Amino acid sequence: MFSPISGAGSGIGRAVGVRLAAEGATVAACDLDGAAARETVRLLGGPGSHEGAPRGAHAAFQADVSEAGAVRRLLDQVQACFSRPPSVVVSCAGITRDEFLLQMSEDDWDKVIAVNLKGIFLVTQAAAQALVSSGCPGSIINISSIVGKVGNVGQTNYAASKAGVVGLTQTAARELGRHGIRCNSVLPGFIKTPMTQKVPQKVLDKVTGMIPVGHMGDPEDVADVVAFLASEDSGYITGASVEVTGGLFM
Ligand code: NAD
């Protein structure tokens, strides 16, 4: 298994890298923050940067997934480094720019849509093109959010981007199934990562009180589900939106 992961420098993306590597995958850790991606690769026992990395070893790549040219270059570099198209592609890169609808700026809207939705479109399209042209099967896993299903105060931009990821992934599943490519999205609930460290303690306590299992999730809880969707154990699952929420908003 050869797996590029976007947003692999932190939180859920890093946990996915660790889990897939444990399953025997070779990981291409991609992130806007190149140093963070290199740190993930070091955690996996790899050499860090892809430059000079031995062929087939875990390697780090810096790229902004919201830039079409950068994603094309990334896929080219990744394929050159591993001499084959990726078999499992996981898009974890994501940002928040929270503001109430009445005050949200156009820039906050555009930035979140560009990274969270256009970024997943660009990565999914580039990966699918590489897989279809090589005739190889694959599994594409896109990280959405439960917020895309139920909304969240202060997150019109984020909720819209995450709902979009579900529609994009379902449509990709319909178009790519005949090529042996499965596409699924994962909807985490409230997970302990740098993204939720910004949330005020009062809000954390309130939401935690609404979670049936009684606690926030760990990035590894999401990585476990990604590993299942990456594996042949989920070979008959495509177009699914799997919630990993501890029962929040069921
Ligand atoms: P995080 O902030 O810890 O990690 C996000 C990573 O994405 C960072 O390493 C960041 O550098 C990278 N990134 C940001 N913009 C990028 C860009 N333009 N190009 C490439 N990389 C970029 O956040 P996380 O909590 O691990 O979130 C991972 C994914 O899970 C996100 O899509 C997020 O929306 C989603 N999610 C998180 C939670 C949660 O509770 N933490 C819940 C639901 C969904």
Coordinates of C-alpha atoms and ligand atoms in Angstrom, one line a residue:
M1 CA 0.0 0.0 0.0
F2 CA 1.3 3.4 -0.9
S3 CA -0.5 6.3 0.7
P4 CA -0.2 10.1 0.2
I5 CA -1.9 11.9 3.1
S6 CA -2.6 15.7 3.0
G7 CA -2.6 17.6 6.3
A8 CA -0.2 14.9 7.6
G9 CA 1.8 17.3 9.7
S10 CA -0.7 17.4 12.6
G11 CA -3.7 16.0 14.4
I12 CA -5.8 13.5 12.5
G13 CA -3.5 13.4 9.4
R14 CA -0.5 12.5 11.5
A15 CA -2.4 9.8 13.3
V16 CA -3.6 8.4 9.9
G17 CA 0.1 8.3 8.8
V18 CA 1.2 6.4 11.9
R19 CA -1.7 4.0 11.6
L20 CA -1.3 3.3 7.9
A21 CA 2.4 2.8 8.3
A22 CA 1.7 0.3 11.0
E23 CA -0.5 -1.5 8.5
G24 CA 2.5 -1.7 6.2
A25 CA 1.8 1.3 4.0
T26 CA 4.5 3.6 2.6
V27 CA 3.4 7.1 3.5
A28 CA 3.8 10.3 1.6
A29 CA 3.2 12.9 4.3
C30 CA 2.0 16.1 2.6
D31 CA 1.3 19.4 4.4
L32 CA 1.4 23.2 3.8
D33 CA 3.8 23.1 6.7
G34 CA 6.8 21.2 5.3
A35 CA 8.6 21.0 8.6
A36 CA 5.5 19.4 10.3
A37 CA 5.3 16.9 7.5
R38 CA 9.0 16.0 7.9
E39 CA 8.4 15.6 11.6
T40 CA 5.6 13.1 10.9
V41 CA 8.0 11.1 8.6
R42 CA 10.6 11.1 11.3
L43 CA 8.0 9.6 13.7
L44 CA 7.5 6.9 11.2
G45 CA 11.3 6.2 11.1
G46 CA 11.7 7.8 7.6
P47 CA 14.4 10.3 6.4
G48 CA 12.2 13.4 6.3
S49 CA 12.3 15.3 3.1
H50 CA 11.5 13.4 -0.2
E51 CA 14.7 14.8 -1.7
G52 CA 17.4 12.2 -1.3
A53 CA 15.0 9.7 0.3
P54 CA 15.6 6.1 -0.7
R55 CA 13.0 5.0 -3.3
G56 CA 10.0 3.5 -1.5
A57 CA 10.7 5.0 1.9
H58 CA 8.2 7.2 3.8
A59 CA 8.8 10.8 2.6
A60 CA 7.6 14.3 3.3
F61 CA 6.2 16.8 0.8
Q62 CA 5.3 20.5 1.1
A63 CA 2.2 21.7 -0.8
D64 CA -0.8 23.9 -0.6
V65 CA -3.8 21.8 -1.6
S66 CA -5.8 24.8 -2.6
E67 CA -3.5 25.6 -5.5
A68 CA -4.1 23.5 -8.6
G69 CA -0.5 23.8 -9.9
A70 CA 0.9 22.8 -6.4
V71 CA -1.3 19.7 -6.3
R72 CA -0.2 18.7 -9.8
R73 CA 3.4 19.1 -8.9
L74 CA 2.8 17.2 -5.7
L75 CA 1.3 14.2 -7.5
D76 CA 4.2 14.2 -10.0
Q77 CA 6.8 14.3 -7.2
V78 CA 5.0 11.6 -5.2
Q79 CA 4.7 9.3 -8.2
A80 CA 8.4 9.9 -9.2
C81 CA 9.5 9.1 -5.7
F82 CA 7.5 5.9 -5.4
S83 CA 7.5 4.9 -9.1
R84 CA 3.8 4.0 -9.0
P85 CA 0.4 5.7 -8.5
P86 CA -0.9 5.9 -5.0
S87 CA -3.3 3.1 -3.8
V88 CA -4.8 4.9 -0.9
V89 CA -5.2 8.7 -0.8
V90 CA -6.4 10.5 2.4
S91 CA -7.3 14.2 2.4
C92 CA -7.1 15.5 5.9
A93 CA -5.9 19.1 5.2
G94 CA -8.4 21.5 6.7
I95 CA -8.8 24.9 8.4
T96 CA -11.4 26.9 10.3
R97 CA -12.0 30.7 10.1
D98 CA -15.0 31.1 12.5
E99 CA -17.4 34.0 12.5
F100 CA -21.1 34.5 12.8
L101 CA -22.9 34.6 9.4
L102 CA -23.9 38.3 10.0
Q103 CA -20.2 39.3 10.2
M104 CA -18.4 36.7 8.1
S105 CA -16.0 38.3 5.6
E106 CA -15.8 37.2 2.0
D107 CA -12.2 36.4 2.6
D108 CA -13.0 34.0 5.5
W109 CA -15.6 32.3 3.3
D110 CA -13.2 32.0 0.3
K111 CA -10.2 30.7 2.3
V112 CA -12.1 27.9 4.0
I113 CA -13.9 26.8 0.8
A114 CA -10.5 26.9 -1.0
V115 CA -8.7 24.7 1.4
N116 CA -11.4 22.4 2.7
L117 CA -13.5 21.9 -0.5
K118 CA -11.5 22.9 -3.6
G119 CA -8.4 21.3 -2.0
I120 CA -10.2 18.0 -1.8
F121 CA -11.5 18.3 -5.3
L122 CA -8.0 18.9 -6.6
V123 CA -6.4 16.0 -4.7
T124 CA -9.3 13.6 -5.5
Q125 CA -9.2 14.5 -9.2
A126 CA -5.4 14.3 -9.5
A127 CA -5.3 10.9 -7.7
A128 CA -8.2 9.6 -9.7
Q129 CA -6.5 10.6 -13.0
A130 CA -3.3 8.8 -12.0
L131 CA -5.2 5.7 -10.9
V132 CA -7.5 5.5 -14.0
S133 CA -4.6 6.1 -16.5
S134 CA -2.5 3.3 -14.8
G135 CA -5.5 1.0 -14.5
C136 CA -4.8 0.5 -10.8
P137 CA -7.5 0.1 -8.2
G138 CA -7.5 2.5 -5.2
S139 CA -9.3 3.9 -2.2
I140 CA -9.8 7.6 -1.8
I141 CA -10.8 8.8 1.7
N142 CA -11.8 12.4 2.4
I143 CA -12.2 13.9 5.8
S144 CA -15.4 15.8 6.2
S145 CA -17.0 16.7 9.5
I146 CA -20.3 16.1 11.4
V147 CA -20.7 19.9 11.1
G148 CA -21.3 19.4 7.4
K149 CA -24.4 17.4 8.3
V150 CA -25.8 19.3 11.2
G151 CA -24.2 22.8 11.0
N152 CA -22.5 24.8 13.8
V153 CA -22.9 28.3 15.0
G154 CA -20.1 30.5 13.7
Q155 CA -19.1 28.0 11.0
T156 CA -21.2 28.7 7.8
N157 CA -18.0 28.5 5.7
Y158 CA -16.7 25.3 7.4
A159 CA -20.1 23.6 7.4
A160 CA -20.7 24.4 3.7
S161 CA -17.2 23.1 2.8
K162 CA -17.7 19.8 4.8
A163 CA -21.2 19.2 3.3
G164 CA -19.6 19.8 -0.1
V165 CA -17.0 17.1 0.6
V166 CA -19.7 14.5 1.1
G167 CA -21.4 15.4 -2.2
L168 CA -18.1 15.5 -4.0
T169 CA -17.1 12.1 -2.6
Q170 CA -20.4 10.4 -3.4
T171 CA -20.3 11.7 -6.9
A172 CA -16.7 10.5 -7.3
A173 CA -17.7 7.1 -6.0
R174 CA -20.4 6.9 -8.7
E175 CA -18.0 7.9 -11.5
L176 CA -15.0 5.9 -10.4
G177 CA -16.5 2.6 -9.1
R178 CA -16.2 1.0 -12.5
H179 CA -12.5 1.7 -12.5
G180 CA -12.1 -0.1 -9.2
I181 CA -11.7 3.1 -7.2
R182 CA -13.6 3.4 -4.0
C183 CA -14.4 6.9 -2.5
N184 CA -15.6 7.4 1.1
S185 CA -15.8 10.3 3.5
V186 CA -15.3 10.3 7.2
L187 CA -17.2 12.7 9.5
P188 CA -15.4 13.1 12.8
G189 CA -17.2 14.7 15.7
F190 CA -15.2 16.5 18.4
I191 CA -11.5 15.3 18.3
K192 CA -8.6 16.3 20.4
T193 CA -6.2 18.0 18.0
P194 CA -4.6 21.5 17.6
M195 CA -7.8 22.5 15.7
T196 CA -10.0 22.1 18.7
Q197 CA -7.4 23.4 21.1
K198 CA -8.5 26.9 20.0
V199 CA -12.1 26.2 21.2
P200 CA -12.9 27.9 24.6
Q201 CA -13.1 25.5 27.6
K202 CA -16.7 26.5 28.2
V203 CA -17.7 25.3 24.7
L204 CA -15.6 22.1 25.0
D205 CA -17.3 21.3 28.3
K206 CA -20.8 21.9 26.8
V207 CA -20.2 19.8 23.7
T208 CA -18.5 17.0 25.7
G209 CA -21.6 16.9 27.9
M210 CA -23.7 16.1 24.7
I211 CA -21.5 13.2 23.6
P212 CA -23.1 9.8 24.6
V213 CA -19.8 8.1 25.2
G214 CA -18.9 11.0 27.5
H215 CA -15.6 12.2 26.1
M216 CA -13.9 13.8 23.0
G217 CA -12.3 11.5 20.5
D218 CA -8.6 11.0 19.9
P219 CA -7.1 11.4 16.4
E220 CA -6.4 7.6 16.5
D221 CA -10.2 6.9 16.7
V222 CA -10.5 8.6 13.3
A223 CA -7.3 6.9 12.0
D224 CA -8.8 3.4 12.9
V225 CA -11.8 4.1 10.6
V226 CA -9.6 5.4 7.8
A227 CA -7.5 2.2 8.1
F228 CA -10.6 0.2 7.7
L229 CA -11.7 2.2 4.6
A230 CA -8.2 1.8 3.2
S231 CA -8.2 -1.9 3.6
E232 CA -9.9 -4.7 1.5
D233 CA -12.1 -5.4 4.6
S234 CA -14.2 -2.5 3.3
G235 CA -13.9 -3.7 -0.3
Y236 CA -17.7 -3.4 -0.9
I237 CA -18.1 0.0 0.7
T238 CA -18.1 3.1 -1.5
G239 CA -19.9 6.5 -1.3
A240 CA -20.3 6.0 2.4
S241 CA -20.1 8.9 5.0
V242 CA -18.9 7.3 8.2
E243 CA -19.5 9.2 11.4
V244 CA -16.8 9.0 14.1
T245 CA -18.5 11.1 16.8
G246 CA -19.0 9.0 20.0
G247 CA -22.7 9.3 19.1
L248 CA -22.8 13.1 19.0
F249 CA -25.7 14.3 16.7
M250 CA -26.8 10.8 15.7
Ligands
NAD1 P1 -5.0 20.2 12.5 O1 -5.1 21.7 12.5 O2 -4.3 19.6 13.6 O3 -4.3 19.7 11.1 C1 -4.7 20.2 9.9 C2 -3.4 20.1 9.0 O4 -3.8 20.6 7.7 C3 -2.2 21.0 9.5 O5 -1.1 20.3 9.5 C4 -2.1 22.1 8.4 O6 -0.8 22.6 8.3 C5 -2.7 21.4 7.2 N1 -3.1 22.4 6.2 C6 -3.9 23.5 6.4 N2 -4.1 24.1 5.2 C7 -3.4 23.4 4.3 C8 -3.3 23.6 2.9 N3 -3.8 24.6 2.2 N4 -2.6 22.6 2.2 C9 -2.0 21.6 2.8 N5 -2.1 21.4 4.2 C10 -2.8 22.3 4.9 O7 -6.5 19.8 12.4 P2 -7.2 18.3 12.6 O8 -8.2 18.5 13.7 O9 -6.2 17.2 12.6 O10 -8.1 18.3 11.2 C11 -7.9 17.4 10.2 C12 -9.1 17.3 9.3 O11 -10.2 16.8 10.1 C13 -9.6 18.7 8.8 O12 -10.1 18.5 7.5 C14 -10.7 19.0 9.8 O13 -11.6 19.9 9.2 C15 -11.3 17.7 10.1 N6 -12.1 17.6 11.3 C16 -11.5 17.8 12.5 C17 -12.3 17.7 13.7 C18 -11.7 17.9 15.0 O14 -12.5 17.9 16.0 N7 -10.4 18.1 15.2 C19 -13.6 17.3 13.5 C20 -14.2 17.1 12.3 C21 -13.4 17.2 11.2

